[in-house]
Coordinates of C-alpha atoms and ligand atoms in Angstrom, one line a residue:
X1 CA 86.9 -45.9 -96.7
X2 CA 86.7 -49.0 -99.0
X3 CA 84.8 -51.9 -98.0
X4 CA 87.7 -54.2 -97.1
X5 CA 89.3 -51.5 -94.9
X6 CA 86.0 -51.3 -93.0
X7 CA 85.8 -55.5 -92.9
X8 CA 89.5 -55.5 -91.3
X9 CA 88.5 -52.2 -89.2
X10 CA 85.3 -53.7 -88.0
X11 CA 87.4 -57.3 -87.5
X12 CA 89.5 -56.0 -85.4
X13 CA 87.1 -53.8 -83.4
X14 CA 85.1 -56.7 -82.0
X15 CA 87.7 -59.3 -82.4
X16 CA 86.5 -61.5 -84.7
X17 CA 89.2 -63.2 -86.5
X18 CA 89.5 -65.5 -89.9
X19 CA 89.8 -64.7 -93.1
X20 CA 87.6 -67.3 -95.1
X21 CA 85.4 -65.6 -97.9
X22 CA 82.3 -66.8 -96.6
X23 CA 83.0 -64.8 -93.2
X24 CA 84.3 -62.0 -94.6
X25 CA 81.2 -61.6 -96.9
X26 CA 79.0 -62.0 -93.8
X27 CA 80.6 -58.8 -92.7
X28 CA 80.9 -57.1 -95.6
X29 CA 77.3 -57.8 -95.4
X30 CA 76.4 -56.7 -92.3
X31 CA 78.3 -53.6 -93.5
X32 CA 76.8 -52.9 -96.1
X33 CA 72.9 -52.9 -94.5
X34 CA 73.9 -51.4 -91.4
X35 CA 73.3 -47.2 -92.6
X36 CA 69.9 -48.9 -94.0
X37 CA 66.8 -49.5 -92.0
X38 CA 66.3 -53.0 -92.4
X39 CA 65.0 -55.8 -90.2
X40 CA 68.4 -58.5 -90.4
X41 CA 67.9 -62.6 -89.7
X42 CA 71.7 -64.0 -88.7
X43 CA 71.4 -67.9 -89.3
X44 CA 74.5 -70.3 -88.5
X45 CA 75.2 -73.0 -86.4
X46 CA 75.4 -72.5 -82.4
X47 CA 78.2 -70.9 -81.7
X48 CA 79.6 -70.1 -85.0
X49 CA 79.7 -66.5 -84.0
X50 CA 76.5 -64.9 -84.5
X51 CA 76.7 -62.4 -82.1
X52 CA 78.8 -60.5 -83.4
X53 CA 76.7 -59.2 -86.4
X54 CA 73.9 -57.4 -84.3
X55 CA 76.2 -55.5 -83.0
X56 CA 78.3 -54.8 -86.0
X57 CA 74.6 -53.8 -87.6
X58 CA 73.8 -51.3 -84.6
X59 CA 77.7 -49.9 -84.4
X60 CA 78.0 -48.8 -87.9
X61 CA 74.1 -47.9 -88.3
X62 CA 72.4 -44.3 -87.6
X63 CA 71.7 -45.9 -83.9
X64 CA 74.8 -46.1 -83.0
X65 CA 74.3 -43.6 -79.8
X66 CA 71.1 -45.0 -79.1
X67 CA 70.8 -48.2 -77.2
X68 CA 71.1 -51.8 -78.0
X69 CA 69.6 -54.4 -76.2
X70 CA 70.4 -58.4 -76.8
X71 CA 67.4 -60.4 -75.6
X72 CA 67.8 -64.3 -75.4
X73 CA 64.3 -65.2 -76.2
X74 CA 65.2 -69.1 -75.9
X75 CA 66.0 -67.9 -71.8
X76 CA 62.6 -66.1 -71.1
X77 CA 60.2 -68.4 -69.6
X78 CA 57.2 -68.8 -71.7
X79 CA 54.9 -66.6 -69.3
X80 CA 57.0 -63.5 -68.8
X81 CA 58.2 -62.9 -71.9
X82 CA 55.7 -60.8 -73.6
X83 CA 56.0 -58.8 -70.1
X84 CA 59.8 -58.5 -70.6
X85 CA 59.6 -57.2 -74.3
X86 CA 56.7 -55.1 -74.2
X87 CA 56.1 -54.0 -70.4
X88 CA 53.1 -54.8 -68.5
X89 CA 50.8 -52.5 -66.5
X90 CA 50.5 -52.6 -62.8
X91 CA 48.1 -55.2 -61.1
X92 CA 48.5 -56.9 -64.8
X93 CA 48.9 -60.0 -62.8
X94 CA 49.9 -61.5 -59.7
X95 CA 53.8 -59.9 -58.9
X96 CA 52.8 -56.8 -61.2
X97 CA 53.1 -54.4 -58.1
X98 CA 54.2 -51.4 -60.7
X99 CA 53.8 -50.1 -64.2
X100 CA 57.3 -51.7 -66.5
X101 CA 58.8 -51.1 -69.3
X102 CA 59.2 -53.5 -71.5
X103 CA 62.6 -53.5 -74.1
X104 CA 60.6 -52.3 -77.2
X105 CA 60.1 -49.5 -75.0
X106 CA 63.3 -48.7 -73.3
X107 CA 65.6 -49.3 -76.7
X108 CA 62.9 -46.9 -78.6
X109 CA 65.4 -45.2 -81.0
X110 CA 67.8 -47.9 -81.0
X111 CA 68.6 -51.6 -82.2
X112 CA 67.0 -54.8 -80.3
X113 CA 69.1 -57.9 -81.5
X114 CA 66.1 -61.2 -80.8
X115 CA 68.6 -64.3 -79.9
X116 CA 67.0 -67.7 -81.0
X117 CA 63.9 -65.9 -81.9
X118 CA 62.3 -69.1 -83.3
X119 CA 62.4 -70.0 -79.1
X120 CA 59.4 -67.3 -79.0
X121 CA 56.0 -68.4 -78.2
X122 CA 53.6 -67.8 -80.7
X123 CA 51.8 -65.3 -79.1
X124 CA 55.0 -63.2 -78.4
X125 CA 55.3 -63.5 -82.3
X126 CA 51.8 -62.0 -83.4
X127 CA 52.8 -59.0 -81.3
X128 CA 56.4 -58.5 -82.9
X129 CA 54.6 -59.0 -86.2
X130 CA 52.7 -55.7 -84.7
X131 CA 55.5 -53.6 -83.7
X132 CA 57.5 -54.4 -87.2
X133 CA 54.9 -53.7 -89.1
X134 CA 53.7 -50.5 -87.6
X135 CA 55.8 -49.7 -84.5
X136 CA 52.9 -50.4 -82.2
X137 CA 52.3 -52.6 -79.3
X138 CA 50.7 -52.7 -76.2
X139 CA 51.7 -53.3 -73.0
X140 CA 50.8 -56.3 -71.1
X141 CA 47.0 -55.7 -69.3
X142 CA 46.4 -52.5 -70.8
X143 CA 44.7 -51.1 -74.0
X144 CA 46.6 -47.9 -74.7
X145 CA 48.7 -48.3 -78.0
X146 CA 51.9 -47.4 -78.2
X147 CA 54.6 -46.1 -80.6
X148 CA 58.1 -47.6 -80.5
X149 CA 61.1 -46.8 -83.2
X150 CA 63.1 -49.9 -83.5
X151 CA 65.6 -52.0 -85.7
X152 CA 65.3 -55.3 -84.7
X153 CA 68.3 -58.3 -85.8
X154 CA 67.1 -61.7 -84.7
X155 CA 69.1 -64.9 -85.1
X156 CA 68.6 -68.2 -84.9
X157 CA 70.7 -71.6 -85.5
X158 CA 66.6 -73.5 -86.7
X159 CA 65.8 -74.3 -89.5
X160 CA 63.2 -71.8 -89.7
X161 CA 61.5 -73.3 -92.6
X162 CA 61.1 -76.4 -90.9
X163 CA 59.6 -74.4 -87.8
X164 CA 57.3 -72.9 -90.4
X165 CA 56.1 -76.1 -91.6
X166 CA 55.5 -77.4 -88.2
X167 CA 53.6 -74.5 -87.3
X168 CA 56.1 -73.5 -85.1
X169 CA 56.7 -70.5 -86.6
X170 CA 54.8 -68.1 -88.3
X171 CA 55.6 -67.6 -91.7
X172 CA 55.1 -63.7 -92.7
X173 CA 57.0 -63.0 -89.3
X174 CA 59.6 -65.0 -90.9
X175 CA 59.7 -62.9 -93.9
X176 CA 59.3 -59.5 -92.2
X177 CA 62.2 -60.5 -90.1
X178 CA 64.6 -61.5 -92.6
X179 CA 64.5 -59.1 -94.9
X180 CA 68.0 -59.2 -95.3
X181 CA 69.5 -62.8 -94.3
X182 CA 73.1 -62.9 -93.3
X183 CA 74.3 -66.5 -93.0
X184 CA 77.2 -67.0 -90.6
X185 CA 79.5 -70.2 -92.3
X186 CA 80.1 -73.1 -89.6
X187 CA 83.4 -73.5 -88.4
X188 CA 84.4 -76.6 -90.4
X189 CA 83.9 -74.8 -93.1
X190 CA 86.9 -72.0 -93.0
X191 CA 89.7 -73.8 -93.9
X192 CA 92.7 -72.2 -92.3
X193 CA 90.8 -70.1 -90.2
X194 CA 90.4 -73.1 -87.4
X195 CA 94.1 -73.1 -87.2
X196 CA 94.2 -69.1 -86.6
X197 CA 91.9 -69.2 -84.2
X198 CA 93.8 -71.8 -82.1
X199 CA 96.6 -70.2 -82.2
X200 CA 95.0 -67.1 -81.2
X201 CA 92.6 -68.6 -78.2
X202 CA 96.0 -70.5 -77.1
X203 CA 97.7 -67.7 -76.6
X204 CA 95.1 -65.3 -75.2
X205 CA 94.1 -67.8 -72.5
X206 CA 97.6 -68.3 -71.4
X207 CA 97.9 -64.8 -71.2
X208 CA 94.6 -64.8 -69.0
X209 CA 95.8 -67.3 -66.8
X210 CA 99.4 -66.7 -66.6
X211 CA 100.6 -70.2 -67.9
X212 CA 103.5 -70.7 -69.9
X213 CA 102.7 -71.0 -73.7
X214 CA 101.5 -74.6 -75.7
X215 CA 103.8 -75.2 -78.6
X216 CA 101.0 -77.0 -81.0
X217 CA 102.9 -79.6 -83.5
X218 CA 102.9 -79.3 -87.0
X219 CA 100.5 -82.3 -87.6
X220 CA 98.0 -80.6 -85.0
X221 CA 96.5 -77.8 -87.6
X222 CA 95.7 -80.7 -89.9
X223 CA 93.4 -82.6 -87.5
X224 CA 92.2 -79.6 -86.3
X225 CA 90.9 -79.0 -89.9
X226 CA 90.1 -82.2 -89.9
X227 CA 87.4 -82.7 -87.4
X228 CA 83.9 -81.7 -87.7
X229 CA 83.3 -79.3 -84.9
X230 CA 79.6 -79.7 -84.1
X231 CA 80.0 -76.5 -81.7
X232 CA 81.9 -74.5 -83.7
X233 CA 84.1 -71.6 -82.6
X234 CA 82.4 -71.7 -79.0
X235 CA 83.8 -75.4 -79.2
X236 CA 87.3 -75.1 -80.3
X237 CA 87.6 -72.2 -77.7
X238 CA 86.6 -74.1 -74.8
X239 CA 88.9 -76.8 -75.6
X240 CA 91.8 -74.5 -76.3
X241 CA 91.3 -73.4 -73.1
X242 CA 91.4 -76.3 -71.3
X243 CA 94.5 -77.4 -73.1
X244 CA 95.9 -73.6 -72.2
X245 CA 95.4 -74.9 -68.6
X246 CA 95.8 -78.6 -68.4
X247 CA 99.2 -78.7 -71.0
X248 CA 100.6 -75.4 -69.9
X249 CA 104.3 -74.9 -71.4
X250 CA 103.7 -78.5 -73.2
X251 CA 104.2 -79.6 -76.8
X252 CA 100.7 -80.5 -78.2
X253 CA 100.8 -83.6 -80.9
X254 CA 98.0 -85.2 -82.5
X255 CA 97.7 -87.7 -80.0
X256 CA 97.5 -85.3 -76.8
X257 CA 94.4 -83.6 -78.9
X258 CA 92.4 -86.3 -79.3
X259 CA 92.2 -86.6 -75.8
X260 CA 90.7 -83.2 -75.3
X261 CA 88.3 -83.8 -78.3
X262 CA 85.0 -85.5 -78.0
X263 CA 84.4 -88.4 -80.4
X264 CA 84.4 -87.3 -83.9
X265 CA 81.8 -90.2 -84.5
X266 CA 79.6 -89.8 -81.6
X267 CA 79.1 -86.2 -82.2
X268 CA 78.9 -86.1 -85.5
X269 CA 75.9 -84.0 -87.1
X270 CA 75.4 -84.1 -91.3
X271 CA 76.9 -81.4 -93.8
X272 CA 74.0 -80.0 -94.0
X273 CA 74.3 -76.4 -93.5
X274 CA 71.2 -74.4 -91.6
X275 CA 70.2 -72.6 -95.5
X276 CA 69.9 -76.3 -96.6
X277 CA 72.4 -76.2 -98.9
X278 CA 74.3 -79.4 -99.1
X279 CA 77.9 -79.7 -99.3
X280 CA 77.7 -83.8 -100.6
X281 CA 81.7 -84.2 -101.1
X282 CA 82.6 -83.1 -98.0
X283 CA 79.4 -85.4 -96.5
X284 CA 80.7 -88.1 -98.6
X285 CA 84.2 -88.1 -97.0
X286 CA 82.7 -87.5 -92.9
X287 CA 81.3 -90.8 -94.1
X288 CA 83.7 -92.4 -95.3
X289 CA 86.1 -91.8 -92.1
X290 CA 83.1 -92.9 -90.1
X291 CA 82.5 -95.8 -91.4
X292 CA 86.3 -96.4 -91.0
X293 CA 86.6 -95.8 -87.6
X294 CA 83.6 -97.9 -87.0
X295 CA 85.7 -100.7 -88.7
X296 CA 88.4 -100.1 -87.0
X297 CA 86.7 -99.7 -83.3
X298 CA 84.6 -103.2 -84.2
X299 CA 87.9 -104.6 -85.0
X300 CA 89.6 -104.1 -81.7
X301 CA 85.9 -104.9 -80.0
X302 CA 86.7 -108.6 -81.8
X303 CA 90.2 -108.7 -80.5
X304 CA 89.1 -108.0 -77.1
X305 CA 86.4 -110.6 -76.9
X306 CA 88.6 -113.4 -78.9
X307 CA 91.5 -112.6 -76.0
X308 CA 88.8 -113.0 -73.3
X309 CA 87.6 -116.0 -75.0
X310 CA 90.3 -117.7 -75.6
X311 CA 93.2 -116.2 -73.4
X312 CA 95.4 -116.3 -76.0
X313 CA 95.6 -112.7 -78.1
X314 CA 94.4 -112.9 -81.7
X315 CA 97.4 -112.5 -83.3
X316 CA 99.2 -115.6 -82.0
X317 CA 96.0 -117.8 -83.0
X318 CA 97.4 -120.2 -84.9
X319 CA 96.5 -119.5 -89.0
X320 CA 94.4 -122.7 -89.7
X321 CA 91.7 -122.0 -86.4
X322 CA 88.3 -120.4 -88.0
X323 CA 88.0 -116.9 -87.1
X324 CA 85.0 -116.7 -84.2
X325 CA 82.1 -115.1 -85.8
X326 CA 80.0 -114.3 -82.6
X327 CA 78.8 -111.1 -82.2
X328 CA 79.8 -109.0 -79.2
X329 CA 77.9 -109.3 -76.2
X330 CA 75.9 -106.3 -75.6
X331 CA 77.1 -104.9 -72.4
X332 CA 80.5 -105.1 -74.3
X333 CA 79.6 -101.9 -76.7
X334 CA 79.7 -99.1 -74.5
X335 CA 80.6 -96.8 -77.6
X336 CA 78.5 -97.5 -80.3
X337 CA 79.9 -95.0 -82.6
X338 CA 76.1 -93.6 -83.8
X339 CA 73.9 -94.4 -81.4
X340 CA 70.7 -91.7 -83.0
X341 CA 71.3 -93.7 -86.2
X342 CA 71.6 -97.3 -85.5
X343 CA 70.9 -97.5 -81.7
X344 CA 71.7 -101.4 -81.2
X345 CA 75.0 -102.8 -81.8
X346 CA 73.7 -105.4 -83.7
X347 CA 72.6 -103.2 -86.5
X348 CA 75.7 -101.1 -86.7
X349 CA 77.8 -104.0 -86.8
X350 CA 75.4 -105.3 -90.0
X351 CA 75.9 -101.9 -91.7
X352 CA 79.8 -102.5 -91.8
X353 CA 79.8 -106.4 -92.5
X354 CA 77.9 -106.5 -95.4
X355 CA 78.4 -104.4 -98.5
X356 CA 75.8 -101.5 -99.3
X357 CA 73.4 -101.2 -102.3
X358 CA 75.7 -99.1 -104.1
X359 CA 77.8 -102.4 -104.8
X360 CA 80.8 -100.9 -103.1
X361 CA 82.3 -103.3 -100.3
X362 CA 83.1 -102.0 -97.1
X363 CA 86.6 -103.3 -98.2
X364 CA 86.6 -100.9 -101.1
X365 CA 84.9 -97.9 -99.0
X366 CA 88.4 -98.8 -96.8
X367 CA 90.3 -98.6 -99.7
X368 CA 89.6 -95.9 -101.4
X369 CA 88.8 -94.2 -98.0
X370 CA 92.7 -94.6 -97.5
X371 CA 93.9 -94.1 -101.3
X372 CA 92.5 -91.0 -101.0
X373 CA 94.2 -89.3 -97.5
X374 CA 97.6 -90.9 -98.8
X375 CA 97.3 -88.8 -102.3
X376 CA 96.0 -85.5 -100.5
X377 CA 98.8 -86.2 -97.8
X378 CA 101.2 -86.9 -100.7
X379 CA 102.1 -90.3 -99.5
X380 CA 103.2 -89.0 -95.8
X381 CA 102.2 -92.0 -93.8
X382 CA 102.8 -89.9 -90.1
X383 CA 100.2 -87.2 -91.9
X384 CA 97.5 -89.6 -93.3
X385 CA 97.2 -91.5 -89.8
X386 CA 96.7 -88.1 -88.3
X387 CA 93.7 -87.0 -90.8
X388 CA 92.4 -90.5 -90.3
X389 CA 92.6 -90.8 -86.6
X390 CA 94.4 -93.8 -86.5
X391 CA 97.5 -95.4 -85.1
X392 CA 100.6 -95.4 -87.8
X393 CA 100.8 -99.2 -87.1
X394 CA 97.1 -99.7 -88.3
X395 CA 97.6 -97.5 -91.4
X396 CA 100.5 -99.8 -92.0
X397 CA 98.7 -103.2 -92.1
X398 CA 96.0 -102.1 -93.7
X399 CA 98.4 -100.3 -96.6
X400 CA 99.8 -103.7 -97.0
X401 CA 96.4 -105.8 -96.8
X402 CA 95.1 -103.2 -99.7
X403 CA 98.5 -103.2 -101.8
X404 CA 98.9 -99.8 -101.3
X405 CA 102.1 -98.9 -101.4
Ligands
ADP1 N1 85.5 -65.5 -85.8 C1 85.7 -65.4 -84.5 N2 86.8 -64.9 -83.9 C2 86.9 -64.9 -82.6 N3 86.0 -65.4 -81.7 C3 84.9 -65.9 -82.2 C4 84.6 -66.0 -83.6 N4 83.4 -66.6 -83.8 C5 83.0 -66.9 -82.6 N5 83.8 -66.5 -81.6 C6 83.7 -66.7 -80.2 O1 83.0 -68.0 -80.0 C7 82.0 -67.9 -79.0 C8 80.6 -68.2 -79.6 O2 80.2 -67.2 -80.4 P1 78.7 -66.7 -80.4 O3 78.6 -65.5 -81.2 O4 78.1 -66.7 -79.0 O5 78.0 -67.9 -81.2 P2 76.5 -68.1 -81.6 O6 75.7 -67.0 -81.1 O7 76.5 -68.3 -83.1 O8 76.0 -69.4 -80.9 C9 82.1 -66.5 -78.4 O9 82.9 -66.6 -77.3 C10 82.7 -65.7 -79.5 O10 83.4 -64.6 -79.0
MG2 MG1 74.3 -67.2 -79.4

């Protein structure tokens, strides 16, 4: 069998579904080491799918009838876990009223998969150094060695050179674990593959739950692509689902999403992706739509306060009155777009009023912010609103102020 009949065999055999090169090559690569012996690190972003490839690794290796066992190392409490992997000895310690095994021992012969294994004390590490190295370990209060056969795939969504750096982490672990690394690709990241997947999770969950089906509009795969999904696939299935539910037999536009989608701005984590490799176009333009919407949100801020302030709306001010330059009253900014970043309003509100070192206005960040969704949307004003979250009437003033059209 070629390799991209196994990738579509394997696909469809644990459900995974996209088609964006860098996720096919993550299982072409967890393919091709399976028949091989190797210890396997899966990195990626939480819940970009990474537990998947353990068991693609066990399924298609020479363990495939032995057992596999997923342990969530982030879930053990710090004092049992070397008990839970390795077994402990009766009377060990208080509770230890019999002899256990431990995982190493009960998957000997098959494939352990280590779930946010930089989570494990370090400790628990020196003794999975052990058993990698040599197969050996010894159960918890005794001083017999023992001899366990295992493949162990660990994964983790750390930056595990950081964790080495911090001490965290020891660093020849690191690199007897990983000696093949298989990197899964966050979701924002695969293109079309957002819009297959929401098509898929919509109709699986109204299958589930025996709702009549969502019809998603045409603009809705483009802000789907659009925004950054900091939780990946586990994200865009749980609010599928609750779409599914809430919006059963409903038409979904752009406008009904947004409501089931968290802040773009307030959850919004760098392109940097977990191998450190930096993707600065597509960080570039996050920013630039940031910086937008925090324009936009200050803007409507203003309004509200010049209404209160004055009782009459902004717009019927007449044109010779000095705009009001004060700055909001605190309590006022319940959603300061980036509050890790600049946690007072004060600050974020400097950051947008005055221009940045590079020379470049925030007028001309606007701009060109702008100039650039209208030439990738070819003009379509309905489209470009969509991709920049704002209203058509906004993108309409703001066309005019800049001499867009
Ligand atoms: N490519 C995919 N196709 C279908 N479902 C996926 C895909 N990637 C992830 N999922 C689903 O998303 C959820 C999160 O995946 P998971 O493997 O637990 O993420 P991680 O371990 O990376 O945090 C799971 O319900 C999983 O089934
Ligand atoms: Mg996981």
């Amino acid at each position: 069998m070629d390799l991209s009949t196994e990738v579509r065999e394997a696909k469809s055999r644990f459900g995974i579904v996209g088609n964006a090169p860098a996720l096919v090559a993550a299982v072409q690569r967890a393919l091709r080491v399976a028949p091989i012996d190797l210890s396997v690190l899966i990195t990626g972003e939480s819940g970009a799918g990474k537990e998947f490839f353990p068991q693609i690794i066990h399924a298609y290796g020479s363990r495939k009838h032995s057992k596999y066992i997923a342990v969530n190392c982030g879930a053990i409490p710090e004092g049992t876990i070397d008990s839970e992997l390795f077994g402990h000895e009766k009377g060990a310690f208080t509770g230890a009223i019999a002899t256990r095994k431990g995982y190493f021992e009960e998957a000997d012969g098959g494939t352990i998969f280590l779930d946010e294994v930089a989570e494990l004390p370090l400790t628990t590490q020196a003794r999975l150094l052990r058993v990698l190295e040599s197969g050996e370990f010894i159960k918890v209060g005794s001083s017999t060695v023992q001899k366990t056969n295992i493949r162990v795939v660990a994964a983790t969504n750390v930056d595990m050179m950081k964790a080495i750096q911090a001490g965290k982490f020891r660093e020849d672990l690191y690199y007897r674990l990983s000696t093949v690394h298989i990197t899964v690709p966050p979701l924002r990241d695969r293109g079309d593959d957002i819009w297959l997947l929401a098509r898929k999770f919509a109709s699986d969950f109204s299958e589930r739950y025996h709702t009549p089906a969502v019809a998603f509009d045409e603009n809705v795969a483009m802000m789907l692509s659009h925004y950054p999904w900091p939780g990946n696939v586990r994200q865009l299935k749980n609010v599928v689902e609750q779409i599914a539910l809430f919006e059963a037999g409903n038409s979904i536009t752009p406008e009904k999403l947004r409501s089931y989608l968290p802040e773009v701005t307030t959850s919004f984590t760098p392109a940097v992706s977990v191998d450190g490799s930096h993707s600065y176009a597509s960080e570039r333009e996050l920013l630039f739509n940031m910086l937008f919407r925090m324009r936009n949100e200050i803007d409507t801020l203003r309004a509200t306060i010049e209404t209160m302030e004055s009782g009459v709306p902004r717009d019927i001010r007449p044109l010779d009155e000095p705009e009001p330059v004060e700055e909001p009253p605190h309590s006022l900014v319940r959603y300061s777009p980036m509050p890790r970043l600049y946690p007072d309003s004060h600050a974020a509100h400097d950051i947008i009023t005055e221009s940045p070192d590079s020379g470049m206005t925030l007028e001309d960040t606007e701009r060109e912010t702008i100039r650039r969704a209208l030439e990738r949307n070819e003009g379509r004003r309905k489209a470009t609103a969509v991709e920049l979250n704002i209203s058509e009437r906004t993108l309409y003033r703001k066309i005019k102020e800049f001499g867009l059209e």
